[in-house]
XYZ file of N, CA and C in Angstrom:
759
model
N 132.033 61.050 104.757
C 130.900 61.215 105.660
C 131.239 62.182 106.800
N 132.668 62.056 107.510
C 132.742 62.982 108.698
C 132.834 64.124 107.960
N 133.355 64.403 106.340
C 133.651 65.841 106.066
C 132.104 66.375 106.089
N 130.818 65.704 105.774
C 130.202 66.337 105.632
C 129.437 66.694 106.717
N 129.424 65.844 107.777
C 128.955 65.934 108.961
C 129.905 67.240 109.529
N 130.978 67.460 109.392
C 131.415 68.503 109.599
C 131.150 69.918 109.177
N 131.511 69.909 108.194
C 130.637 71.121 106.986
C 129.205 71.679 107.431
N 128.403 70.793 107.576
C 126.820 71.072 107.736
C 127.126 71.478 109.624
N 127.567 70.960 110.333
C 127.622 71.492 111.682
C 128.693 72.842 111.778
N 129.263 72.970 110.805
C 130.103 74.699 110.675
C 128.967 76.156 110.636
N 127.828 75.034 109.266
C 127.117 75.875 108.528
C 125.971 75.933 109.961
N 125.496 74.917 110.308
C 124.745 75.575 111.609
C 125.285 76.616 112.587
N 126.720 76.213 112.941
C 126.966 77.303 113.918
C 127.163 78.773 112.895
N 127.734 79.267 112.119
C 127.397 79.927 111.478
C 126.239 80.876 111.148
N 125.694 80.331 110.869
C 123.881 80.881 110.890
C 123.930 81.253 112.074
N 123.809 80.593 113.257
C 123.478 80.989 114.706
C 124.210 82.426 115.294
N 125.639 82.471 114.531
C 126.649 83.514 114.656
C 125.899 84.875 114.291
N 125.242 84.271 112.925
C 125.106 85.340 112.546
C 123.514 86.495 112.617
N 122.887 85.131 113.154
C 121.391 85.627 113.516
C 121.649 86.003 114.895
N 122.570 86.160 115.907
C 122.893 87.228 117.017
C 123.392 88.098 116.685
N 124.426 88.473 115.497
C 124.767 89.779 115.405
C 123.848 91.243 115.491
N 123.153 91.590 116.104
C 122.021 92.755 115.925
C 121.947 93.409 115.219
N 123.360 94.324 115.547
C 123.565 95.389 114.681
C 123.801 95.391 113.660
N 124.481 94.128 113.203
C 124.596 94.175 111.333
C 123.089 93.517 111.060
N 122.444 92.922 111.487
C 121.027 92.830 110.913
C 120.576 93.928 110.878
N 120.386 94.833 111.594
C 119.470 95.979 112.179
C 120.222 96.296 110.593
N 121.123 96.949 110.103
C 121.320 97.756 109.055
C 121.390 97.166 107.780
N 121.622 95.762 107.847
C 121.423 94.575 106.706
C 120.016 94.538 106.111
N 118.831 94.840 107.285
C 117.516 94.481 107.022
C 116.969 95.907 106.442
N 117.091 97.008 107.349
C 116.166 97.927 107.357
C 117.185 99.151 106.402
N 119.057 99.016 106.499
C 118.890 100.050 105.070
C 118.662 100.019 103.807
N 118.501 99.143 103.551
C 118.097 98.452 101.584
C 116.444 99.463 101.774
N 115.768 98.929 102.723
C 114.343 99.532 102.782
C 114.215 101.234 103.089
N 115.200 101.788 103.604
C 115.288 103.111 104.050
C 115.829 103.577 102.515
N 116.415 102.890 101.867
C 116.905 103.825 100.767
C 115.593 103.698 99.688
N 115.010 102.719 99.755
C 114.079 102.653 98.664
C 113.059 103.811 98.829
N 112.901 103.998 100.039
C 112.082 104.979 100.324
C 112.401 106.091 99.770
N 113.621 106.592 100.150
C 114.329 107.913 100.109
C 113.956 108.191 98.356
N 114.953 106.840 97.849
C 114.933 107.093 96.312
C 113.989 107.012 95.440
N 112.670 106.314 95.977
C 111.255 105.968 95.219
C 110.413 106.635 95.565
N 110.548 107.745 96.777
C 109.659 108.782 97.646
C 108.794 109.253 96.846
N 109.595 109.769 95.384
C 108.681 111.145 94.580
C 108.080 110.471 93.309
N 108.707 109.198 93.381
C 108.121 108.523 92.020
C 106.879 108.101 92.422
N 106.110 107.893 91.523
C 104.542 107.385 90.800
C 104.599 106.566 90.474
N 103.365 105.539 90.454
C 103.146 104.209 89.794
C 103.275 104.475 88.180
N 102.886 105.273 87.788
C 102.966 106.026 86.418
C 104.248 105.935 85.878
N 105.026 106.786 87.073
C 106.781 106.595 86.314
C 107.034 105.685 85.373
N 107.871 105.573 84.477
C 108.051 104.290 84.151
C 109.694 104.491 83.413
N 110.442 103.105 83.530
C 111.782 103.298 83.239
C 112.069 103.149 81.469
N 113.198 104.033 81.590
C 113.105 104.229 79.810
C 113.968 103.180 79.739
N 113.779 101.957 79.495
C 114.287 100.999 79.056
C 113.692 99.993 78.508
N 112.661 100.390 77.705
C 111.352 99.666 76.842
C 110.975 98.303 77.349
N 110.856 98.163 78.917
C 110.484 96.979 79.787
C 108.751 97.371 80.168
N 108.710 98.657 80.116
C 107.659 98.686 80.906
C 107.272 99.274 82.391
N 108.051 98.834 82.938
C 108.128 98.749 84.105
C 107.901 100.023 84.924
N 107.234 99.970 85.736
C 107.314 101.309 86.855
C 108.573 101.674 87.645
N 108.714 102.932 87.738
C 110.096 102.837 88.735
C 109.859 102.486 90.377
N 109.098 102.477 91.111
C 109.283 102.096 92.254
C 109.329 100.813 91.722
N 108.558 99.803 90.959
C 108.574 98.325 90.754
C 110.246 97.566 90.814
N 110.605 99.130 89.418
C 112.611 99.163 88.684
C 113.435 98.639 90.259
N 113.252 100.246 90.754
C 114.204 100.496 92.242
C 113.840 99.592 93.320
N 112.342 98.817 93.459
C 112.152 97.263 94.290
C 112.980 96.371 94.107
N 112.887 96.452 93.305
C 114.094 94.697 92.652
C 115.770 95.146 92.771
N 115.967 96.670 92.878
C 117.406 96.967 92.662
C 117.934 96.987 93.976
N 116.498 97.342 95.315
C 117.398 97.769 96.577
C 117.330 96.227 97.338
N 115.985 95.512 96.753
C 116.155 94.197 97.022
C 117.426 93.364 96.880
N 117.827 93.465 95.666
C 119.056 92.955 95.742
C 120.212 93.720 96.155
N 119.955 94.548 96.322
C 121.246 95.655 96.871
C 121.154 95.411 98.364
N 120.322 95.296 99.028
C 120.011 94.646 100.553
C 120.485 93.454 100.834
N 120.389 92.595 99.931
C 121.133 90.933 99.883
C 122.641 91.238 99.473
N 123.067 91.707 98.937
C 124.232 91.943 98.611
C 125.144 92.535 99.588
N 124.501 93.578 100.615
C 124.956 94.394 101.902
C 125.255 93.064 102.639
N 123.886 92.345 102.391
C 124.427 91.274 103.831
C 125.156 90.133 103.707
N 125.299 89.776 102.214
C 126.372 88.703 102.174
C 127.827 89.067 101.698
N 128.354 90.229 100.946
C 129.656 90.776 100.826
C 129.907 91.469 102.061
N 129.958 92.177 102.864
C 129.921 93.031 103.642
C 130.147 91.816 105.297
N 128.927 91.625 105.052
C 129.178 90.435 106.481
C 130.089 89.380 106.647
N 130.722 89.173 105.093
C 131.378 88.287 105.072
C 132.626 88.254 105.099
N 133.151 88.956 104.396
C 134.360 89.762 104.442
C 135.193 90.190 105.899
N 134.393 90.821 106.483
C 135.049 91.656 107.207
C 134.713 90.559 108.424
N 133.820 89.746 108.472
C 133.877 89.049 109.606
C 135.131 87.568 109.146
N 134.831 87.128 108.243
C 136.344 86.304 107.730
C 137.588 86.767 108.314
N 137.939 87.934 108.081
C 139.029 89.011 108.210
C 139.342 89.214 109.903
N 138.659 89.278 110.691
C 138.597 89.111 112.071
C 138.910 87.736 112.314
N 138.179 87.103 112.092
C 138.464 85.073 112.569
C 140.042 84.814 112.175
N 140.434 85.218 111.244
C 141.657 85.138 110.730
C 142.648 85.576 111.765
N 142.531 86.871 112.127
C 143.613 87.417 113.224
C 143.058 86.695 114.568
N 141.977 86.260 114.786
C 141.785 85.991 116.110
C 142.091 84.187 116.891
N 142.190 83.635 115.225
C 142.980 82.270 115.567
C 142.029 81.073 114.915
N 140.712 81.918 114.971
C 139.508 80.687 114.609
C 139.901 79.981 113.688
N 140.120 80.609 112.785
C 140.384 79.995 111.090
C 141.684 78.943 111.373
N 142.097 79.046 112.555
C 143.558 77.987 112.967
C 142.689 76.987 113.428
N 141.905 77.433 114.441
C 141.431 76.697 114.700
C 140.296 75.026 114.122
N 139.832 75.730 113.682
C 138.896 75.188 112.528
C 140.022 73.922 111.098
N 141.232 74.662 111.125
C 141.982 73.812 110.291
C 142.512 72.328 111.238
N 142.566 72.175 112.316
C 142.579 71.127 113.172
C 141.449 70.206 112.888
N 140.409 70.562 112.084
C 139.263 69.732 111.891
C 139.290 69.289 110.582
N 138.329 68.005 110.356
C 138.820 67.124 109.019
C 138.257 68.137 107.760
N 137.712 69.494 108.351
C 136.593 70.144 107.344
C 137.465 70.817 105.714
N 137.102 70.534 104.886
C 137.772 70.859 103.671
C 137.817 72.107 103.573
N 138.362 72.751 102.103
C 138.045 74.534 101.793
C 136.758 74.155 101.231
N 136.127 73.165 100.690
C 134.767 73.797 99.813
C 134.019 73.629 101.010
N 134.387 72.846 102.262
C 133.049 72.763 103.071
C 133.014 73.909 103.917
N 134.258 74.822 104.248
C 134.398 75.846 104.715
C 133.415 77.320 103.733
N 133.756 77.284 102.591
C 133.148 78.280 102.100
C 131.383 77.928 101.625
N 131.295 76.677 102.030
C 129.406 76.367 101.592
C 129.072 77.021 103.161
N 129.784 76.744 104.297
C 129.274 77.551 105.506
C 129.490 78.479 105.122
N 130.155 79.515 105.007
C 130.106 80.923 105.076
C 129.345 81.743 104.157
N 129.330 80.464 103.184
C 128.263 81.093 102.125
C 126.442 81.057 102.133
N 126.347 79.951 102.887
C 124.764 79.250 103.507
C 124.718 80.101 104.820
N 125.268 80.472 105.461
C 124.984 81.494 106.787
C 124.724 82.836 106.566
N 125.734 83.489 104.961
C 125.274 84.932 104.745
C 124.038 84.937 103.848
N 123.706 83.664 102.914
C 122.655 83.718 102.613
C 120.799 83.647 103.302
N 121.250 82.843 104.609
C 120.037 83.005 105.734
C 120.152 84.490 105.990
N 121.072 85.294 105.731
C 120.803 86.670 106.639
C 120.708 87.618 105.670
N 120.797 86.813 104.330
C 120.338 87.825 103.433
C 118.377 87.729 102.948
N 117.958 86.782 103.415
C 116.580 86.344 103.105
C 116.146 87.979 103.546
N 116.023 87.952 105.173
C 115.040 89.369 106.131
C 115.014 90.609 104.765
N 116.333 90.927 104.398
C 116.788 91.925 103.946
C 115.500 91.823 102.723
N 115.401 91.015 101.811
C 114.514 90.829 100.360
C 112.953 91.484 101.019
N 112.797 90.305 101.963
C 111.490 90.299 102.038
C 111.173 91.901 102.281
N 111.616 92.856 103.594
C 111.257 93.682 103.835
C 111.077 95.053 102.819
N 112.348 94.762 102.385
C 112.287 96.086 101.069
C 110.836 95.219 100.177
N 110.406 94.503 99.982
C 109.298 93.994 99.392
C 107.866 94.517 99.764
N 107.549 94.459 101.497
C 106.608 94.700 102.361
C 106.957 96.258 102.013
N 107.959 97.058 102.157
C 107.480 98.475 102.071
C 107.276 98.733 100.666
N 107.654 97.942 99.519
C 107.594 98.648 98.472
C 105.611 98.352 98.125
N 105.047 97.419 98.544
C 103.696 97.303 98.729
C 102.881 97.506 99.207
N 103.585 98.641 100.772
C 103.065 98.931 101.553
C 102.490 100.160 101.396
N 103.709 101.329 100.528
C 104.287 102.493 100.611
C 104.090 102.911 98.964
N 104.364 102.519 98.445
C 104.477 102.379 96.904
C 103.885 101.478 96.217
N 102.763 101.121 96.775
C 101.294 100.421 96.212
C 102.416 99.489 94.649
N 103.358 98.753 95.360
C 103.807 97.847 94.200
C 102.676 96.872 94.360
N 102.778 96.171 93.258
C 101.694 94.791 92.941
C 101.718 94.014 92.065
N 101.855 92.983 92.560
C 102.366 91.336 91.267
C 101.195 90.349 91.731
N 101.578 89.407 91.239
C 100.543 88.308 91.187
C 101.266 87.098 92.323
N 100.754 86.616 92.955
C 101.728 85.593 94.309
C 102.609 84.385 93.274
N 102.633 84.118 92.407
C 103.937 83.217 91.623
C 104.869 84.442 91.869
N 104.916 85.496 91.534
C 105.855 86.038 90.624
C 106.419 86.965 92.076
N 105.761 87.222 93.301
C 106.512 87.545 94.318
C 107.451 86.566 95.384
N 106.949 85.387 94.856
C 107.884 83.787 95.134
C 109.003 83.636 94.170
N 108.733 83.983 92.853
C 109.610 84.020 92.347
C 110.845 85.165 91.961
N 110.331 86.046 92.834
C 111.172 87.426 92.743
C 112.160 87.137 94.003
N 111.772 86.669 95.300
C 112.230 86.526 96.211
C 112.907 85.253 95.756
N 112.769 84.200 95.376
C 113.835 82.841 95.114
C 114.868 83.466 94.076
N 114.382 84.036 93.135
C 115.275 84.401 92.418
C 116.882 85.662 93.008
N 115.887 86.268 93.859
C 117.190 87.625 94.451
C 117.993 86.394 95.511
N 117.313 85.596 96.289
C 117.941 85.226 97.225
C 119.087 84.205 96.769
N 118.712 83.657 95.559
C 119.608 82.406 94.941
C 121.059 83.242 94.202
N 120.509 84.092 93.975
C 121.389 84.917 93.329
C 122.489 85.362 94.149
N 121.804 85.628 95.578
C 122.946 86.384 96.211
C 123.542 85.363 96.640
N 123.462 84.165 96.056
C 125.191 83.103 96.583
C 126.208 83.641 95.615
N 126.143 84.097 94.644
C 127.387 84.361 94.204
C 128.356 85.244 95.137
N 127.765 86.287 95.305
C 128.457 87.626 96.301
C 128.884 87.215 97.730
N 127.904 86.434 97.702
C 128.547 85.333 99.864
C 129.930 84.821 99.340
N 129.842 84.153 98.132
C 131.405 83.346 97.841
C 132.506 84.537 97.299
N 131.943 85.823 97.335
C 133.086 86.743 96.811
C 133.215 87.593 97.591
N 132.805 87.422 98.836
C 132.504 88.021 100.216
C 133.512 87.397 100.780
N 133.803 85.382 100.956
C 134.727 84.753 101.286
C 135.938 84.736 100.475
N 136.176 85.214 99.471
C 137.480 85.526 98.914
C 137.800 86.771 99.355
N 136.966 87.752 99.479
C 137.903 89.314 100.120
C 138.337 88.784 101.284
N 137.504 88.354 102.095
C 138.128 87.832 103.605
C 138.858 87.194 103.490
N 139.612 86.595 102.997
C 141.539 86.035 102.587
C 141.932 86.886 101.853
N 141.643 87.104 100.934
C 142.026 87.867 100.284
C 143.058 89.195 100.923
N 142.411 89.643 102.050
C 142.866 91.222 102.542
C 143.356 91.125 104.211
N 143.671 91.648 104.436
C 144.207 91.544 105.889
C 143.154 92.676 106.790
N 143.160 92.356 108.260
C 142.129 92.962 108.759
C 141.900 94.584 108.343
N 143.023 94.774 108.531
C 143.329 96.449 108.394
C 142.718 96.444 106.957
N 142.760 95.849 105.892
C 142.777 96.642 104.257
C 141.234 96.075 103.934
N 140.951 95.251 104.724
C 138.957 94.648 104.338
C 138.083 95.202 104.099
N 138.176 96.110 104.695
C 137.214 97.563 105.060
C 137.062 97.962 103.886
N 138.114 98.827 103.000
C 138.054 99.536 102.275
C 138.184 98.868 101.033
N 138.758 97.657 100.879
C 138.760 96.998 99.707
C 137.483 96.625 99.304
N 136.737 95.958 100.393
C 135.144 95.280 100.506
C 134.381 96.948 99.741
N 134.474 97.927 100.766
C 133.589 99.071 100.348
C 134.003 99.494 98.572
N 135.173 99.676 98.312
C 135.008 99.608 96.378
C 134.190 98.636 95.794
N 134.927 96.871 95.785
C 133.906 96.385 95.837
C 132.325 96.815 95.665
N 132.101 97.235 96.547
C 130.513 96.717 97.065
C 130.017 97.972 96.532
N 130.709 99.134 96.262
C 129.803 100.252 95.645
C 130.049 100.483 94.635
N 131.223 99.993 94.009
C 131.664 99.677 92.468
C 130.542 98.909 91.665
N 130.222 97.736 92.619
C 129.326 96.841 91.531
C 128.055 97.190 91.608
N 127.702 98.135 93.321
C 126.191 98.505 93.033
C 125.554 99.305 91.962
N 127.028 100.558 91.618
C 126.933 101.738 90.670
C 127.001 101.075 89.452
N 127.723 100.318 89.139
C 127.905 100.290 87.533
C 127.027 99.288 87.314
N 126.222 97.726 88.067
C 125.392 97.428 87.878
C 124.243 97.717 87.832
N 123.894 99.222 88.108
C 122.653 99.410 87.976
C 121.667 99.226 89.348
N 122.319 98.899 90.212
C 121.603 98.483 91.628
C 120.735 100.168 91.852
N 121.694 101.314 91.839
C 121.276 102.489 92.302
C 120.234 103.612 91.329
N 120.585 103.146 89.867
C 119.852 103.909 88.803
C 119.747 102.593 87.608
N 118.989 103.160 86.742
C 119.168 101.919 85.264
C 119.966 102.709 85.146
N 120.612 101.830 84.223
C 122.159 101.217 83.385
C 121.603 102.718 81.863
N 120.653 102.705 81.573
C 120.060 103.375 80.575
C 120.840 104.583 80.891
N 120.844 105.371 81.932
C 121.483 106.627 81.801
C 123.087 106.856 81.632
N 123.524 105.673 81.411
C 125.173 105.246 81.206
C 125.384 105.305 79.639
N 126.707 106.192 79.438
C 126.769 106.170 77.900
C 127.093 104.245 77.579
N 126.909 104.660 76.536
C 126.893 103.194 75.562
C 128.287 102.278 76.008
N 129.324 102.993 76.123
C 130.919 102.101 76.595
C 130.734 101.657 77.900
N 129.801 102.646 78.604
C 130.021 101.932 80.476
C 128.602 100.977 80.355
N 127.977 101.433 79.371
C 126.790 100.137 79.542
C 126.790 98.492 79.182
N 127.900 98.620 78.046
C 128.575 97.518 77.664
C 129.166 96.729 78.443
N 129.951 97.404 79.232
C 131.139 97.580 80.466
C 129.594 96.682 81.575
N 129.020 97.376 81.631
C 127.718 97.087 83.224
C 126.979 95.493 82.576
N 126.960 95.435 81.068
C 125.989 94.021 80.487
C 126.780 92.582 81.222
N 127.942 92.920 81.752
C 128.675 91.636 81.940
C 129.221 91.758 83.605
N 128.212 92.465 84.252
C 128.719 92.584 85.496
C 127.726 91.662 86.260
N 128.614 90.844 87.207
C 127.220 90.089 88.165
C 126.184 90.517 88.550
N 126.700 92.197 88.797
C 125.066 92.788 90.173
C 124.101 93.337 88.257
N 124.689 93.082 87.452
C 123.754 93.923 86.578
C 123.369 92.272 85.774
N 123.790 91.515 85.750
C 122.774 90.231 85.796
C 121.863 89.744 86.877
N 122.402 89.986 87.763
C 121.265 89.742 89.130
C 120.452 90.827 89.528
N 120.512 92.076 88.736
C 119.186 92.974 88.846
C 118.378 92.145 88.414
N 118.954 91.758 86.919
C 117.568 91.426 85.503
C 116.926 90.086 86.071
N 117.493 89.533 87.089
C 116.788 88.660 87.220
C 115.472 88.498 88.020
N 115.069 89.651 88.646
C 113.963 90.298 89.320
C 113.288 90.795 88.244
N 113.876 91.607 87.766
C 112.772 92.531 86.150
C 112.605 92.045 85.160
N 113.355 90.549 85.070
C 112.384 89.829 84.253
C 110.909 89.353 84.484
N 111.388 88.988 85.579
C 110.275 88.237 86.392
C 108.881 89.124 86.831
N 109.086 90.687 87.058
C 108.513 91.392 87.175
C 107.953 91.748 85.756
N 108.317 91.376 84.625
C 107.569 91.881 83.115
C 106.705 90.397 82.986
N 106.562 89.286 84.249
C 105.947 88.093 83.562
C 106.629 87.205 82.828
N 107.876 87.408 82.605
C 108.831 86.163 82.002
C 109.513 85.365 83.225
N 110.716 84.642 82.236
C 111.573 83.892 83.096
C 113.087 84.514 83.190
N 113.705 84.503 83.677
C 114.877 85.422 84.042
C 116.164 84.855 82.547
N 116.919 85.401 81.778
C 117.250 85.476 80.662
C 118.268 84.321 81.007
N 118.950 83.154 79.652
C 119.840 82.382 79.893
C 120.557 83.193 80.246
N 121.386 84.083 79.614
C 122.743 84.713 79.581
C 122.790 85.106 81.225
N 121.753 86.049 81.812
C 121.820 86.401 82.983
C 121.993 85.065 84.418
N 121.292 84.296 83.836
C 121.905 82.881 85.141
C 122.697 82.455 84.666
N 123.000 81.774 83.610
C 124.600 81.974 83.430
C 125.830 82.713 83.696
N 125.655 84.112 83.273
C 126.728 84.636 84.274
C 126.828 84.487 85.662
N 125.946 84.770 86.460
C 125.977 84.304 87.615
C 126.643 83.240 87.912
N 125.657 82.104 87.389
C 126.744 80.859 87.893
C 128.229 80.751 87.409
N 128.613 81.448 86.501
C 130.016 81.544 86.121
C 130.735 81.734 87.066
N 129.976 83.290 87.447
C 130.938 84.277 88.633
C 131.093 83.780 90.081
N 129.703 82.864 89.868
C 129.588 81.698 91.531
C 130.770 80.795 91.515
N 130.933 80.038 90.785
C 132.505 79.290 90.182
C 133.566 79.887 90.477
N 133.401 80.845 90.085
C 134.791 81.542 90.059
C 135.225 82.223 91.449
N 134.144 82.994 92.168
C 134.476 83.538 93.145
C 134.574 81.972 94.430
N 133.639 80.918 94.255
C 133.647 79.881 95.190
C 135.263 79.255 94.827
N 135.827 79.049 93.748
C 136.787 78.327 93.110
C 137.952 79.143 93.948
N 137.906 80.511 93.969
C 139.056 81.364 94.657
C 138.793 80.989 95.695
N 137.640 81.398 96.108
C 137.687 81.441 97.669
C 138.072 80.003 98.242
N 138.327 79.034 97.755
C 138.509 77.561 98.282
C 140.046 77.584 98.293
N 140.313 77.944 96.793
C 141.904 78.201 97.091
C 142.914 79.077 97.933
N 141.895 80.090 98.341
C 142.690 80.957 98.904
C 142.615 80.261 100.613
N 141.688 79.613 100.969
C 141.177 79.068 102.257
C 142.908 78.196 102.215
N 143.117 77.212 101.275
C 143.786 76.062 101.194
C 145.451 76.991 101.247
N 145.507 77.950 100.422
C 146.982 79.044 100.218
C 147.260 79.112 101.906
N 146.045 79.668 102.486
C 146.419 80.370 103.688
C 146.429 79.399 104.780
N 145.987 78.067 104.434
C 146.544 76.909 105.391
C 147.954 76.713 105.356
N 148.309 76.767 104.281
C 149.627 76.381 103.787
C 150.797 77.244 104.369
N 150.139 78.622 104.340
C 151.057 79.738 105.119
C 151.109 79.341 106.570
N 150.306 78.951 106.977
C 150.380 78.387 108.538
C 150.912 77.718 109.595
């Protein structure tokens, strides 16, 4: 009972941490939406992606910067702010308390996911605003539950780089990371213009299961087993590290 009473009062202060940060909101929220623009500027409702879905490309590149916006704010925020607490004592601090590693990483993971919500919605409002996108109200509830649920995997692999790396190496480890999986998942273009070996290579990547799970939903279906499955695999796996590595680096202490 105190662990959890603990845990859930981490995960409040947390959130609170992170809904003052400005400036990483300010670029968490509004660049996912600045790029959609940039990159969907010249496209047409007409466009449509050669990947026998159907689909329009501003509709394609909605769902890609959507989740590419959630992804900015839970790898990125997480990481590098982990990576700071670490040198600055918090994370010592915090081990004085009865709070476990899984209750440590459900906060860090439930705080980057509140700050990844702003990010969905807005690239949403301009892509309907700007690019006359248009769905039916299930399926823009379910585009938004679906990107936002999704991006727990990347919050928990956000909290493994942040042990993972030392302040100095976060930066740049996080940035491969984070533009490694946007490129080869497909976040920035379809996967379609990738020869056949890197597309194979992209079918088993998290960010290229957590595209499809928007463009399913956007063709009127339900998002594919295989694709929430991987996810939750990679949620396991990255939460499973990140708990251990929380518990390694007590141990170093």
């Amino acid at each position: 009972m105190l662990n959890t009473l603990t845990s859930w009062a981490l995960v409040r202060l947390e959130i609170t941490r992170a809904l003052r940060n400005r400036k990483f909101l300010f670029f968490s929220v509004i660049y996912p939406a600045l790029l959609f623009l940039i990159i969907a500027g010249s496209q047409s409702g007409s466009d449509q992606v050669d990947d026998g879905s159907g689909l329009s490309l501003p509709a394609y590149l909605m769902v890609s910067m959507a989740s590419f916006g959630a992804l900015t704010a839970v790898l990125m925020g997480n990481s590098e702010r982990i990576a700071k607490e670490r040198e600055s004592g918090w994370v010592r601090q915090l081990r004085l308390t009865s709070l476990p590693g899984r209750g440590y990483v459900l906060a860090k993971t439930a705080s980057a996911a509140v700050v990844s919500l702003p990010s969905i919605v807005v690239v949403f409002v301009v892509a309907a605003v700007f690019k006359d996108v248009r769905f039916e109200a299930w399926q823009w509830l379910a585009l938004t539950a679906a990107i936002w649920a999704g991006s727990l995997c990347f919050a928990a692999l956000g909290v493994a780089i942040g042990y993972l790396a030392s302040g100095d190496a976060v930066r740049p480890i996080t940035m491969i990371v984070y533009f490694g999986l946007s490129l080869l998942g497909g976040l920035w273009m379809p996967t379609t213009t990738f020869p056949q070996w890197l597309r194979d290579v992209a079918s088993w990547l998290p960010t290229r299961a957590y595209a499809a799970l928007g463009q399913a939903i956007e063709t009127g279906g339900a998002p594919h087993a295989k694709d929430v499955a991987l996810l939750v695999a990679y949620f396991l796996l990255f939460a499973g590290g990140a708990a251990w590595l929380y518990r390694k680096d007590t141990l170093k202490a």
